JSON list of C-alpha atoms in Angstrom, two decimals:
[
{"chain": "A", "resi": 1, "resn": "UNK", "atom": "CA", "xyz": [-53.12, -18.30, -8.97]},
{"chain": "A", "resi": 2, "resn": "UNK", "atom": "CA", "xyz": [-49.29, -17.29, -8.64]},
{"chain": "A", "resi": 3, "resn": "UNK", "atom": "CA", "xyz": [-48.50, -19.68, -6.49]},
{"chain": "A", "resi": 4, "resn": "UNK", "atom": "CA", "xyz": [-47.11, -19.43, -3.08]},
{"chain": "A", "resi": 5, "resn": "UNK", "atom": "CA", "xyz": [-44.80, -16.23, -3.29]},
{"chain": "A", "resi": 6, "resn": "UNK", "atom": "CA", "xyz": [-41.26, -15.74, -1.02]},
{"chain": "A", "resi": 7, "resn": "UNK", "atom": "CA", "xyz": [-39.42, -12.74, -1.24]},
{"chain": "A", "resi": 8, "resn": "UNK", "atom": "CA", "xyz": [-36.38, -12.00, -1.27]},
{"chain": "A", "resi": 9, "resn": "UNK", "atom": "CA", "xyz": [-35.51, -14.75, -3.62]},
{"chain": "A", "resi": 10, "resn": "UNK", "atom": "CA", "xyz": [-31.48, -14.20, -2.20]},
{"chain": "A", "resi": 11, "resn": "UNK", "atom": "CA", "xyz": [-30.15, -12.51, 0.51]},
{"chain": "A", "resi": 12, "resn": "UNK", "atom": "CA", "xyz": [-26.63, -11.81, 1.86]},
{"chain": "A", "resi": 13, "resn": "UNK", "atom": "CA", "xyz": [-26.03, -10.33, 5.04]},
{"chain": "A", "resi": 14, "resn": "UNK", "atom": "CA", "xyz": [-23.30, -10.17, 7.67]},
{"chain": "A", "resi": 15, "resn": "UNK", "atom": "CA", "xyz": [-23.29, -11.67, 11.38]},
{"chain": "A", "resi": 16, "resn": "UNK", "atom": "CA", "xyz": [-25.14, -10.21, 13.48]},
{"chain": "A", "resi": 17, "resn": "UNK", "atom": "CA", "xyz": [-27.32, -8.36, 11.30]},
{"chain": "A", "resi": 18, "resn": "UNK", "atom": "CA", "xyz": [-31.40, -9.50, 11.73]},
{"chain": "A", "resi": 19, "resn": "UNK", "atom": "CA", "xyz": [-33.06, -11.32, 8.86]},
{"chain": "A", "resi": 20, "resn": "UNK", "atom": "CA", "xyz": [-36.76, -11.05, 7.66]},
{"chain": "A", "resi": 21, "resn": "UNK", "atom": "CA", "xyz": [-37.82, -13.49, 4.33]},
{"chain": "A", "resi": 22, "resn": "UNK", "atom": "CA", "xyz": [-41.24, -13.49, 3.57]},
{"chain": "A", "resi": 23, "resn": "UNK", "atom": "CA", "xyz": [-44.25, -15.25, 2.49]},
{"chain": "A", "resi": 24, "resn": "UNK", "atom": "CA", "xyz": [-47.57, -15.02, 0.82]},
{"chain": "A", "resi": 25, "resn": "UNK", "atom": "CA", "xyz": [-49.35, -18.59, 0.67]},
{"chain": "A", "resi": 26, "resn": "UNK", "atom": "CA", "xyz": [-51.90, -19.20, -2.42]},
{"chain": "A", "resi": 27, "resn": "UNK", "atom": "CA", "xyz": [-55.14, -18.15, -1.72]},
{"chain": "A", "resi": 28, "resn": "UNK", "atom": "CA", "xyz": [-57.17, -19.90, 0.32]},
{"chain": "A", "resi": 29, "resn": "UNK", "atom": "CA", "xyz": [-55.18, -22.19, 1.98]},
{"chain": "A", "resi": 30, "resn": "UNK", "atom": "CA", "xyz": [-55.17, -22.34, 6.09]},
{"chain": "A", "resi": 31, "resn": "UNK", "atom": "CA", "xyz": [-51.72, -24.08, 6.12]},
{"chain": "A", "resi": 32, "resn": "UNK", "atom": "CA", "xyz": [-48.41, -22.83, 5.77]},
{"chain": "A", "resi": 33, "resn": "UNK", "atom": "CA", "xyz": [-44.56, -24.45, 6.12]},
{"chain": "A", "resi": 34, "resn": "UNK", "atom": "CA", "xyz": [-41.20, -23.10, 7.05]},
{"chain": "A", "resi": 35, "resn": "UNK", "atom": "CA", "xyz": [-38.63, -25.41, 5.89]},
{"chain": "A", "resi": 36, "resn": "UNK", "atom": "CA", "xyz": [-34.75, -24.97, 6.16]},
{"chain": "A", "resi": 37, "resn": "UNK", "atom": "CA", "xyz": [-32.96, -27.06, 3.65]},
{"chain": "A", "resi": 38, "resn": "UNK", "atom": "CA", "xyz": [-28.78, -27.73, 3.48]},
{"chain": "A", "resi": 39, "resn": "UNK", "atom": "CA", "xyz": [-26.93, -29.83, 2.11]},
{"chain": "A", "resi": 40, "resn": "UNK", "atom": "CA", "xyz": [-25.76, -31.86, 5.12]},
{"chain": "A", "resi": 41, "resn": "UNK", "atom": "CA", "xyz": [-29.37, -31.40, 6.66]},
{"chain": "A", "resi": 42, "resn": "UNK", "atom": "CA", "xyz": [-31.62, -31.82, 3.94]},
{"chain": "A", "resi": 43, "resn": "UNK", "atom": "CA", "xyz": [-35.08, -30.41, 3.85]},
{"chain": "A", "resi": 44, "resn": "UNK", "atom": "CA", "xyz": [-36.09, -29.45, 7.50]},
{"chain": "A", "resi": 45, "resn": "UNK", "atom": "CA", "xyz": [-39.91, -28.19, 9.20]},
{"chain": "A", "resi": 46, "resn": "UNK", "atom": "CA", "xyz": [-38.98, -25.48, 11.09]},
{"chain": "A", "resi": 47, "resn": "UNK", "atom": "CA", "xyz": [-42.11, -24.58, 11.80]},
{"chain": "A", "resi": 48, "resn": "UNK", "atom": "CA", "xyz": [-45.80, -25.04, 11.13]},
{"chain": "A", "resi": 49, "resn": "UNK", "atom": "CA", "xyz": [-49.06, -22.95, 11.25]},
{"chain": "A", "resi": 50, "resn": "UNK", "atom": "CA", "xyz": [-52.82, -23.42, 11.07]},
{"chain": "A", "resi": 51, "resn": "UNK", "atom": "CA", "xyz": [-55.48, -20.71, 10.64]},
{"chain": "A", "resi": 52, "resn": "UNK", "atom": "CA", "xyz": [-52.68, -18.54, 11.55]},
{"chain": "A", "resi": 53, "resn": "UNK", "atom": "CA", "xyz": [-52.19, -20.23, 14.67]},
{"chain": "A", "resi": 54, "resn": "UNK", "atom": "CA", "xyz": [-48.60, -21.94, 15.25]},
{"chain": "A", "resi": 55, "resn": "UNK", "atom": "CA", "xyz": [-48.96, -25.30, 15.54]},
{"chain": "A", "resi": 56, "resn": "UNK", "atom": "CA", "xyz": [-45.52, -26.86, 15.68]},
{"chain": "A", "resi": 57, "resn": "UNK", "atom": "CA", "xyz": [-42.43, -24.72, 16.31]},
{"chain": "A", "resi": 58, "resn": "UNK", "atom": "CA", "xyz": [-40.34, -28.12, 17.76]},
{"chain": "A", "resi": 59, "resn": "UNK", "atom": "CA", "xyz": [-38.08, -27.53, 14.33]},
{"chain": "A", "resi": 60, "resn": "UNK", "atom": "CA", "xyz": [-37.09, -23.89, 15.05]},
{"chain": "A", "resi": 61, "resn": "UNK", "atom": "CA", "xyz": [-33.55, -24.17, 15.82]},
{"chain": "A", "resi": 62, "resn": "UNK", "atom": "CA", "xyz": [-33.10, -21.86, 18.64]},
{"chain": "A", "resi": 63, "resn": "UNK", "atom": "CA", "xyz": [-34.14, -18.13, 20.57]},
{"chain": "A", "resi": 64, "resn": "UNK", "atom": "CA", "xyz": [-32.65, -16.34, 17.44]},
{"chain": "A", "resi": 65, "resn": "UNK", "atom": "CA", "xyz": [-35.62, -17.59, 15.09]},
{"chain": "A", "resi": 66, "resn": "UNK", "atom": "CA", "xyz": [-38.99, -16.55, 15.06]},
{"chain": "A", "resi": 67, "resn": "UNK", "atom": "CA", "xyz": [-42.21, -16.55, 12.94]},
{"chain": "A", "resi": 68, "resn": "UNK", "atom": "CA", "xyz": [-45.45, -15.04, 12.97]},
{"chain": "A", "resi": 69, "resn": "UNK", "atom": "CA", "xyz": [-48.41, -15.31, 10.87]},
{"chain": "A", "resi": 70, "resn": "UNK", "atom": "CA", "xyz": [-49.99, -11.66, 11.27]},
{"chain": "A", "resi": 71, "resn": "UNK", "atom": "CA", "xyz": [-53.27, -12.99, 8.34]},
{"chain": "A", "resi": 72, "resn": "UNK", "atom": "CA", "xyz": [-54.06, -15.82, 5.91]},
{"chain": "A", "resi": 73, "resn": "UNK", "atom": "CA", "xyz": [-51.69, -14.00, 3.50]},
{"chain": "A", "resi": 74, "resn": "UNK", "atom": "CA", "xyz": [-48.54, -13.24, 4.99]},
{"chain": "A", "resi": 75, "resn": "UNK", "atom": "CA", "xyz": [-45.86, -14.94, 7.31]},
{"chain": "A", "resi": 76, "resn": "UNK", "atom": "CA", "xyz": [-42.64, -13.66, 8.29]},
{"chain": "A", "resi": 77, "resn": "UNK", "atom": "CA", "xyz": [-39.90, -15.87, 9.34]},
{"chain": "A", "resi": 78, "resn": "UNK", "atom": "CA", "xyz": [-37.13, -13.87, 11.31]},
{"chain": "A", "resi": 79, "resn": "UNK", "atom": "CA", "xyz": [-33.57, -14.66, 12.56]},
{"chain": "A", "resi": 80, "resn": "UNK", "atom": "CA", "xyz": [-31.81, -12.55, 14.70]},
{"chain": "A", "resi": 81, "resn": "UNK", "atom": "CA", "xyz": [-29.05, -12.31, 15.17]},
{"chain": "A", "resi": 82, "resn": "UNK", "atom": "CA", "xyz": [-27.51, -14.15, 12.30]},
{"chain": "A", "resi": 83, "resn": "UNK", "atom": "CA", "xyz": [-24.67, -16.19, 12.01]},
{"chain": "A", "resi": 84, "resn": "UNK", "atom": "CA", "xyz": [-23.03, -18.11, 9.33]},
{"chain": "A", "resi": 85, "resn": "UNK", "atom": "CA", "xyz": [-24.91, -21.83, 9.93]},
{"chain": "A", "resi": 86, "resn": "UNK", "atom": "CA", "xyz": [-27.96, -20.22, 8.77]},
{"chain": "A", "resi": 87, "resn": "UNK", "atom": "CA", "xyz": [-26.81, -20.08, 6.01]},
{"chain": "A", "resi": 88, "resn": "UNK", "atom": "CA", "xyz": [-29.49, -21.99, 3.30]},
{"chain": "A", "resi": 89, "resn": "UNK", "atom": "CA", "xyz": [-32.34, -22.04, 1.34]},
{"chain": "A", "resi": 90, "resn": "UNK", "atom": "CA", "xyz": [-36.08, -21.08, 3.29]},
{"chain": "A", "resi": 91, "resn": "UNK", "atom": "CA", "xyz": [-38.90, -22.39, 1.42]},
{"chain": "A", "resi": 92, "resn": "UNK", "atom": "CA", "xyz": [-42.12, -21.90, 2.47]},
{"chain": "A", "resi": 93, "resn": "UNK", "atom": "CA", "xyz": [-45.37, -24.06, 1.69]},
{"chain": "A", "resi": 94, "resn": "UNK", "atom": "CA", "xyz": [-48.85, -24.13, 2.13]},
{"chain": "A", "resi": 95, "resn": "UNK", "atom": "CA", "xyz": [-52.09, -26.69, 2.19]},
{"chain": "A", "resi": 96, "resn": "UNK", "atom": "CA", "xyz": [-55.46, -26.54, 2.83]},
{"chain": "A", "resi": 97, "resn": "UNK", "atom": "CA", "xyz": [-55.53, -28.14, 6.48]},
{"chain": "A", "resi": 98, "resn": "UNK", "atom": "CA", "xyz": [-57.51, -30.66, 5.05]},
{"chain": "A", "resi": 99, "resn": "UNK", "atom": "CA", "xyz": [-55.46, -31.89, 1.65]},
{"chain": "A", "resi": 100, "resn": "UNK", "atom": "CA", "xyz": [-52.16, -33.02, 2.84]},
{"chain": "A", "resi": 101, "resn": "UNK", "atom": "CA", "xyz": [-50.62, -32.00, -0.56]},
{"chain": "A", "resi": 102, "resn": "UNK", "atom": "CA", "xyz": [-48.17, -29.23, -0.08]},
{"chain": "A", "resi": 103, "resn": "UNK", "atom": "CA", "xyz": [-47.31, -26.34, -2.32]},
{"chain": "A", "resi": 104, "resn": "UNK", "atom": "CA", "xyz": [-43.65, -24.98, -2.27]},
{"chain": "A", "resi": 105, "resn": "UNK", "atom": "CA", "xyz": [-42.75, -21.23, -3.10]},
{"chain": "A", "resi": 106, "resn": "UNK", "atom": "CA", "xyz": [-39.05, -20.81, -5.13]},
{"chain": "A", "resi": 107, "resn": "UNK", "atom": "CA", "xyz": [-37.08, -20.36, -1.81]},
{"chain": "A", "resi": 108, "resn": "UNK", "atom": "CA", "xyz": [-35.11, -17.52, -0.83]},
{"chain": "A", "resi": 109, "resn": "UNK", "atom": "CA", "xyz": [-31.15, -18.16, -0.78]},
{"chain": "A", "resi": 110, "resn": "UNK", "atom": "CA", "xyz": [-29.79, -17.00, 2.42]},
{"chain": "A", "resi": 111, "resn": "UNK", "atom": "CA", "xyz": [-25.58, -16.69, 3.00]},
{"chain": "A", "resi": 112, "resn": "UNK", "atom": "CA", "xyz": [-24.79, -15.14, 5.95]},
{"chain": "A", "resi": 113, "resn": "UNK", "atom": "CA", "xyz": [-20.75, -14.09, 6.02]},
{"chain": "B", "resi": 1, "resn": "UNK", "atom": "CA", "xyz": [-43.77, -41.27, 12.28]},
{"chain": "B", "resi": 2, "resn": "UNK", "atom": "CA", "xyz": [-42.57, -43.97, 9.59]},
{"chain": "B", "resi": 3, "resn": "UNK", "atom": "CA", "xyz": [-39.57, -43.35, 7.93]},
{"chain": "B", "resi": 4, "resn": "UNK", "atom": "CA", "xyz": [-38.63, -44.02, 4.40]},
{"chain": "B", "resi": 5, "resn": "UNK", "atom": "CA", "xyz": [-35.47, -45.64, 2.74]},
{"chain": "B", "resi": 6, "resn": "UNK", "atom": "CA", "xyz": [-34.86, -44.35, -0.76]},
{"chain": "B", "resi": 7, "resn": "UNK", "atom": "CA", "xyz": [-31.75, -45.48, -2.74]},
{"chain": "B", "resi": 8, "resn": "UNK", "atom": "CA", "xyz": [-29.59, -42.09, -2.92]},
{"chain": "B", "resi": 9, "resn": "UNK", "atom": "CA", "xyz": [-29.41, -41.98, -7.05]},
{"chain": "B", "resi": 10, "resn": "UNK", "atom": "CA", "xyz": [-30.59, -44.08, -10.36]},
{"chain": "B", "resi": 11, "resn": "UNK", "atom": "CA", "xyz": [-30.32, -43.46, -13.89]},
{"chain": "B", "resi": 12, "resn": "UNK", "atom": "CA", "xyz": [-32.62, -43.67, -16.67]},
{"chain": "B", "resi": 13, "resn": "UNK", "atom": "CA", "xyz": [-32.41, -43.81, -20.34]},
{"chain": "B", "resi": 14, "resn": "UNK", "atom": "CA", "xyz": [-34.54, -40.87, -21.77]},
{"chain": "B", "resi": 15, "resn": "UNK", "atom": "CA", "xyz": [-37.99, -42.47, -22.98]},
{"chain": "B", "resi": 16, "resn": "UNK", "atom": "CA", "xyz": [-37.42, -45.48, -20.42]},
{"chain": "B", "resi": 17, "resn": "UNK", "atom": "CA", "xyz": [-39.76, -46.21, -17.68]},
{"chain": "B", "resi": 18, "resn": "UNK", "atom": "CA", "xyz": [-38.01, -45.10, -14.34]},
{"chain": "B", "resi": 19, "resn": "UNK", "atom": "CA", "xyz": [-38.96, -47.01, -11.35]},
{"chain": "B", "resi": 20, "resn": "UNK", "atom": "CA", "xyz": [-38.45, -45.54, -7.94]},
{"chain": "B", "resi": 21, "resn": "UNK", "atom": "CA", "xyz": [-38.17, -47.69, -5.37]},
{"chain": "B", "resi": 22, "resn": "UNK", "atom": "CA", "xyz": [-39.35, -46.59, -1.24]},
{"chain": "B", "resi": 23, "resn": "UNK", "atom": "CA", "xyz": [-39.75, -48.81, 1.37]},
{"chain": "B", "resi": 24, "resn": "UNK", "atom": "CA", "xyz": [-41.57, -47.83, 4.16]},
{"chain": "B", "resi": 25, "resn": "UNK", "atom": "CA", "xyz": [-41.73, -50.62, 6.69]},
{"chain": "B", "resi": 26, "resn": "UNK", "atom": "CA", "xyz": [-43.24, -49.40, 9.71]},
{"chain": "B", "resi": 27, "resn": "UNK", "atom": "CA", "xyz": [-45.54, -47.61, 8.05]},
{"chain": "B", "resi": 28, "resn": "UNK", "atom": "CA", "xyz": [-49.52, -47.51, 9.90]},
{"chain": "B", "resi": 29, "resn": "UNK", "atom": "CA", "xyz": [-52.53, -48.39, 8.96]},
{"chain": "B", "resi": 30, "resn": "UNK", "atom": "CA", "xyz": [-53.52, -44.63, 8.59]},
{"chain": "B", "resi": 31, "resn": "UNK", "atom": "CA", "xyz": [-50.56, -43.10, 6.91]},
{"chain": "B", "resi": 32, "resn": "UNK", "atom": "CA", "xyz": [-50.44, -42.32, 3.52]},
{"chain": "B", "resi": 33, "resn": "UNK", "atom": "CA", "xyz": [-47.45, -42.62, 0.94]},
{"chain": "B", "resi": 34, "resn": "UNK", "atom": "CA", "xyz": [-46.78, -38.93, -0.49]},
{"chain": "B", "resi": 35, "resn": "UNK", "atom": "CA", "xyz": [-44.23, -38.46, -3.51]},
{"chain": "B", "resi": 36, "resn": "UNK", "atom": "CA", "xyz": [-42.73, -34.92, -4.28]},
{"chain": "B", "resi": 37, "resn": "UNK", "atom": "CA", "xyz": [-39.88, -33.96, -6.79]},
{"chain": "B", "resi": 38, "resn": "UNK", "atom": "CA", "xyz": [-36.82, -31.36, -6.19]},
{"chain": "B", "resi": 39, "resn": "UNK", "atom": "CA", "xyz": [-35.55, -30.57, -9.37]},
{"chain": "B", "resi": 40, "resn": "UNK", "atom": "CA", "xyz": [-32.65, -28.17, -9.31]},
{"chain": "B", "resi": 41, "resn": "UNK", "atom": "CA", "xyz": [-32.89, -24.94, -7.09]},
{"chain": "B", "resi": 42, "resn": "UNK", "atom": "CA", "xyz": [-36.61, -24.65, -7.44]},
{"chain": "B", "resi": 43, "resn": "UNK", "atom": "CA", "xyz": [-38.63, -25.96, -4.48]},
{"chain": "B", "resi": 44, "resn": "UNK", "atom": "CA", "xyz": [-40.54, -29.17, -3.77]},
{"chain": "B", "resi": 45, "resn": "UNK", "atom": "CA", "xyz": [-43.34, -30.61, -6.15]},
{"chain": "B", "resi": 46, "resn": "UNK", "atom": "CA", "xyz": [-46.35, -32.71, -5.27]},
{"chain": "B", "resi": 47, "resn": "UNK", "atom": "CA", "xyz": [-46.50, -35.74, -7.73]},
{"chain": "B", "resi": 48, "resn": "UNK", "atom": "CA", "xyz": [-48.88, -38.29, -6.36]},
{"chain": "B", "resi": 49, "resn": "UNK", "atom": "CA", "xyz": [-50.03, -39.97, -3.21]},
{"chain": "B", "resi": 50, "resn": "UNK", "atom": "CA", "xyz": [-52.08, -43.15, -1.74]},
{"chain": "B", "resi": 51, "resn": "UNK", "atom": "CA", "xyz": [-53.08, -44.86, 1.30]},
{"chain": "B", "resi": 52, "resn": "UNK", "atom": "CA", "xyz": [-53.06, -48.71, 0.13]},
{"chain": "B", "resi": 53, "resn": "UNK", "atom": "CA", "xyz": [-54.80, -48.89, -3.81]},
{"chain": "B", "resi": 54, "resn": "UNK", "atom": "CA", "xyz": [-52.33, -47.61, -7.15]},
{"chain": "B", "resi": 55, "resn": "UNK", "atom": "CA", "xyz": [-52.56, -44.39, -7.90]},
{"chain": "B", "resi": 56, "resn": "UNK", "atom": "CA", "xyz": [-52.11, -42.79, -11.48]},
{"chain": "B", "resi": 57, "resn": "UNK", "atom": "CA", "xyz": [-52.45, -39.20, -12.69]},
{"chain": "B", "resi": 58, "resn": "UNK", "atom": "CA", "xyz": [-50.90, -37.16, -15.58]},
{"chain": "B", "resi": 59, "resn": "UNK", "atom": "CA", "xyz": [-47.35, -37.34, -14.21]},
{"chain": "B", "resi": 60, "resn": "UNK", "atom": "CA", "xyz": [-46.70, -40.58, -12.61]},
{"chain": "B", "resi": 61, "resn": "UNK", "atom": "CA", "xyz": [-48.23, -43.69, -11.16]},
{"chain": "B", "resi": 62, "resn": "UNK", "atom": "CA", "xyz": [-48.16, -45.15, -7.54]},
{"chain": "B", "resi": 63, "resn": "UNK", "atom": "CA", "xyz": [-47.87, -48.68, -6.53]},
{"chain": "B", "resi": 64, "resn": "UNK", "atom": "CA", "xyz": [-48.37, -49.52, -2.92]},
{"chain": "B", "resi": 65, "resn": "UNK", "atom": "CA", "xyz": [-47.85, -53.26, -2.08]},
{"chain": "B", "resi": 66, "resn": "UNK", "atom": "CA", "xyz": [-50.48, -55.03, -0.72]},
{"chain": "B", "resi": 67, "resn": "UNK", "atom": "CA", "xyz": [-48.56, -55.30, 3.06]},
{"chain": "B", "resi": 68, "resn": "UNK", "atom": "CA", "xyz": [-47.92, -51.77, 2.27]},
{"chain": "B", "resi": 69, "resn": "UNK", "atom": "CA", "xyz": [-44.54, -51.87, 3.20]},
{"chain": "B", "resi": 70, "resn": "UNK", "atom": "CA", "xyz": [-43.16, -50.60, 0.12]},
{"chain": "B", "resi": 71, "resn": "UNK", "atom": "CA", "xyz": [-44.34, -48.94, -2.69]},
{"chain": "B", "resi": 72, "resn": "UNK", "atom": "CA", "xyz": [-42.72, -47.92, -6.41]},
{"chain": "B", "resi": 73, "resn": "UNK", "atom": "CA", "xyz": [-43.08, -44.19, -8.09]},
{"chain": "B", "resi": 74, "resn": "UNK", "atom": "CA", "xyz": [-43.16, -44.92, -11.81]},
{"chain": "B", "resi": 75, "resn": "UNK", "atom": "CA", "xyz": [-42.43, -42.18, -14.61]},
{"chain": "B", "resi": 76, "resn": "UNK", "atom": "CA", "xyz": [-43.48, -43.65, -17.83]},
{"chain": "B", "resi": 77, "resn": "UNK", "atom": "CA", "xyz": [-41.70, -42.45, -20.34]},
{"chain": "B", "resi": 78, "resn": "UNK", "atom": "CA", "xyz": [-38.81, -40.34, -18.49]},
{"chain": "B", "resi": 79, "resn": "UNK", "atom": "CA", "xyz": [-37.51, -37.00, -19.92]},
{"chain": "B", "resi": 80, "resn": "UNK", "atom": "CA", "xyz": [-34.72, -34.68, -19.58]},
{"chain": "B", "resi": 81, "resn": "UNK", "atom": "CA", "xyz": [-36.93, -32.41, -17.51]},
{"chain": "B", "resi": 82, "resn": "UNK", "atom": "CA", "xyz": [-37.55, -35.34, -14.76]},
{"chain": "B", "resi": 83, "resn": "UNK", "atom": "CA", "xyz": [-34.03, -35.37, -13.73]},
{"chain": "B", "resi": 84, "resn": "UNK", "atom": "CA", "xyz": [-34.73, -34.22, -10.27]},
{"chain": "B", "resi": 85, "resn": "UNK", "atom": "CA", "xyz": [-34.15, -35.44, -6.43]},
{"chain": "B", "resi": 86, "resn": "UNK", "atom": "CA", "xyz": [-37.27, -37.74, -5.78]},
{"chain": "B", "resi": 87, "resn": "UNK", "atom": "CA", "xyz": [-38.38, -38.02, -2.22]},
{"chain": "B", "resi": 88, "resn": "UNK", "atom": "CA", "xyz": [-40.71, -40.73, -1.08]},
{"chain": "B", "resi": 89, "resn": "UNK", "atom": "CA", "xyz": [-42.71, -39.59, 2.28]},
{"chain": "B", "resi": 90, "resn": "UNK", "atom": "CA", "xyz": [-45.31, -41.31, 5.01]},
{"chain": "B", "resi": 91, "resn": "UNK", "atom": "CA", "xyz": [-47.72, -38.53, 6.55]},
{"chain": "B", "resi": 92, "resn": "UNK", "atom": "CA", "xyz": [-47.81, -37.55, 10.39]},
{"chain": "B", "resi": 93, "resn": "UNK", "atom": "CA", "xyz": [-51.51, -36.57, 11.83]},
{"chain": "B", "resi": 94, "resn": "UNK", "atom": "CA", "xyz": [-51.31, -33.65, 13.98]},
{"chain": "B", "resi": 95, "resn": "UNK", "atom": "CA", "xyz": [-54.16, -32.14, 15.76]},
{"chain": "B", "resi": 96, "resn": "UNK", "atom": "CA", "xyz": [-56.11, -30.05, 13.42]},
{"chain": "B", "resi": 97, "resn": "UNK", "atom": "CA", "xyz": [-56.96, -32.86, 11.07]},
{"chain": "B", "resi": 98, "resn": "UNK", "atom": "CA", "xyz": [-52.97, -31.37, 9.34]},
{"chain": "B", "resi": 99, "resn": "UNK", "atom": "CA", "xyz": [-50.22, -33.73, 8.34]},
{"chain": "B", "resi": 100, "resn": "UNK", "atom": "CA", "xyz": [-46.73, -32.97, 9.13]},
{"chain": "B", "resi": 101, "resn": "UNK", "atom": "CA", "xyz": [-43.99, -34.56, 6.34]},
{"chain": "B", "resi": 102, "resn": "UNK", "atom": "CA", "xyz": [-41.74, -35.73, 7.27]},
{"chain": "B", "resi": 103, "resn": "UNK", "atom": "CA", "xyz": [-38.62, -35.52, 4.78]},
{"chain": "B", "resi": 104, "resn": "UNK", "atom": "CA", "xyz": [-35.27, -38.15, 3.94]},
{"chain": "B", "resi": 105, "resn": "UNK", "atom": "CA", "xyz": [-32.93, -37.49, 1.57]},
{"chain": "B", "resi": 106, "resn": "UNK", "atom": "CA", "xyz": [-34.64, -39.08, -1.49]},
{"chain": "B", "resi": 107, "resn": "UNK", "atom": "CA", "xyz": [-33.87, -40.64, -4.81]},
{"chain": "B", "resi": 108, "resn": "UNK", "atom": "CA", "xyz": [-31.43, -38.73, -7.11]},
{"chain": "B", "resi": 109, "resn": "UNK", "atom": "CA", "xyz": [-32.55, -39.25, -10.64]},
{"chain": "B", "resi": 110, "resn": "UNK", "atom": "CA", "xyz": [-30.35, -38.66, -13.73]},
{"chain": "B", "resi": 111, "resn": "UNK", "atom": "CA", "xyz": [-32.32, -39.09, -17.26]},
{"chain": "B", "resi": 112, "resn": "UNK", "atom": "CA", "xyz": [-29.81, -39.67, -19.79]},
{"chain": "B", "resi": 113, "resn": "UNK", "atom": "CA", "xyz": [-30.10, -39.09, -23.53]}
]
C-alpha cells in the first residue's frame, strides 16, 4: 500500500485566496484525521470522520475551515479565506475505526503571506 | 481525557538504551497508553501501545506500571535514525467504538555518536 497520500506536499498562497489540500487514506480504513500542527500549538485534531461521516469538528478553528469526505478515498480540507495564522503543516491520518493505531500522510506545508 | 507529562528533550549515546519516561496519572481503567514518533518534517509514526501488561515489538518495548500511572518507551539499542520528537498519548473513546488522541508536546530525543 502507498500509504496515506496528501497533496500538495507545499503550498504558498496570499490572504484571502481559498485553500484546498487533499487526502487519500490507505485502503480500507473507515477513519480519517485532520491535524494542524505549529510550533507554538503543537499537533492539533481539527477534525475527525467515520465511514465518511464527521464525527468531531470541535477542533476546526473557525467559519473559514471546512472538510468533507465525498468517499472512503478522498477528503478535502478547505480554508477560505486565508490568512497568515494558518499558516502550518496539515497532516492527515487514518485507522480502521476499530484499531486505534493511526497512520500519518507526509503533510502538506502551508504559508500563507 | 488523561493527559500526559513528557520531559521536553533527552539524549542518548548511539547504541545506548534510551528510556522515555510518561506519566500519565489520571489515566482510566479503559484507556490505553499509545506511543508515536515525529522525526523531522515527516509526519507521526505508530511505535507501540498497551492497556496495563509490557508490550514489545520490532521497534521498541512498553512498560506500563502496575498502578498504571506511568509507563517507560524503551529503544534498545538507539540509532542516529531515532533522533525524533517522541510523544507519549492516553486514548479518548468516542462513539463509534473510535479513539480520539489526544496530543502534548512530547519527548525530544537527540542520539549522539
Amino acid at each position: 500500500d502507498a500509504g496515506v497520500i496528501q497533496s500538495p506536499r507545499h503550498e504558498v498562497t496570499e490572504m484571502g485566496q481559498e485553500v484546498t489540500l487533499r487526502c487519500k487514506p490507505i485502503s480500507g480504513h473507515n477513519s480519517l484525521f485532520w491535524y494542524r500542527q505549529t510550533m507554538m500549538r503543537g499537533l492539533e485534531l481539527l477534525i475527525y470522520f467515520n465511514n465518511n461521516v464527521p464525527i468531531d469538528d470541535s477542533g476546526m478553528p473557525e467559519d473559514r475551515f471546512s472538510a468533507k469526505m465525498p468517499n472512503a478515498s478522498f477528503s478535502t480540507l478547505k480554508i477560505q479565506p486565508s490568512e497568515p495564522r494558518d499558516s502550518a503543516v496539515y497532516f492527515c491520518a487514518s485507522s480502521f475505526a476499530s484499531n486505534p493505531t493511526q497512520y500519518f500522510g507526509p503533510g502538506t506545508r502551508l504559508t500563507v503571506l | 481525557d488523561a493527559k500526559t507529562t513528557q520531559p521536553p528533550s533527552m539524549d542518548c549515546a548511539e547504541g545506548r538504551a534510551a528510556n522515555l519516561p510518561c506519566n500519565h496519572s489520571t489515566i482510566s481503567g479503559n484507556e490505553y497508553v499509545y506511543w508515536y514518533r515525529q522525526i523531522h518534517s515527516q509526519g507521526p509514526q505508530y511505535i507501540i501501545h498497551g492497556l496495563k501488561n509490557n508490550e514489545t515489538n520490532e521497534m521498541a518495548s512498553l512498560i506500563i506500571t502496575e498502578d498504571r500511572k506511568s509507563s517507560t518507551l524503551i529503544l534498545p539499542h538507539a540509532t542516529l535514525r531515532d533522533t525524533a520528537v517522541y510523544y507519549c498519548i492516553v486514548s479518548a473513546h468516542n462513539a463509534g467504538n473510535n479513539r480520539k488522541l489526544i496530543w502534548g508536546l512530547g519527548t525530544s530525543l537527540a542520539v549522539n555518536p
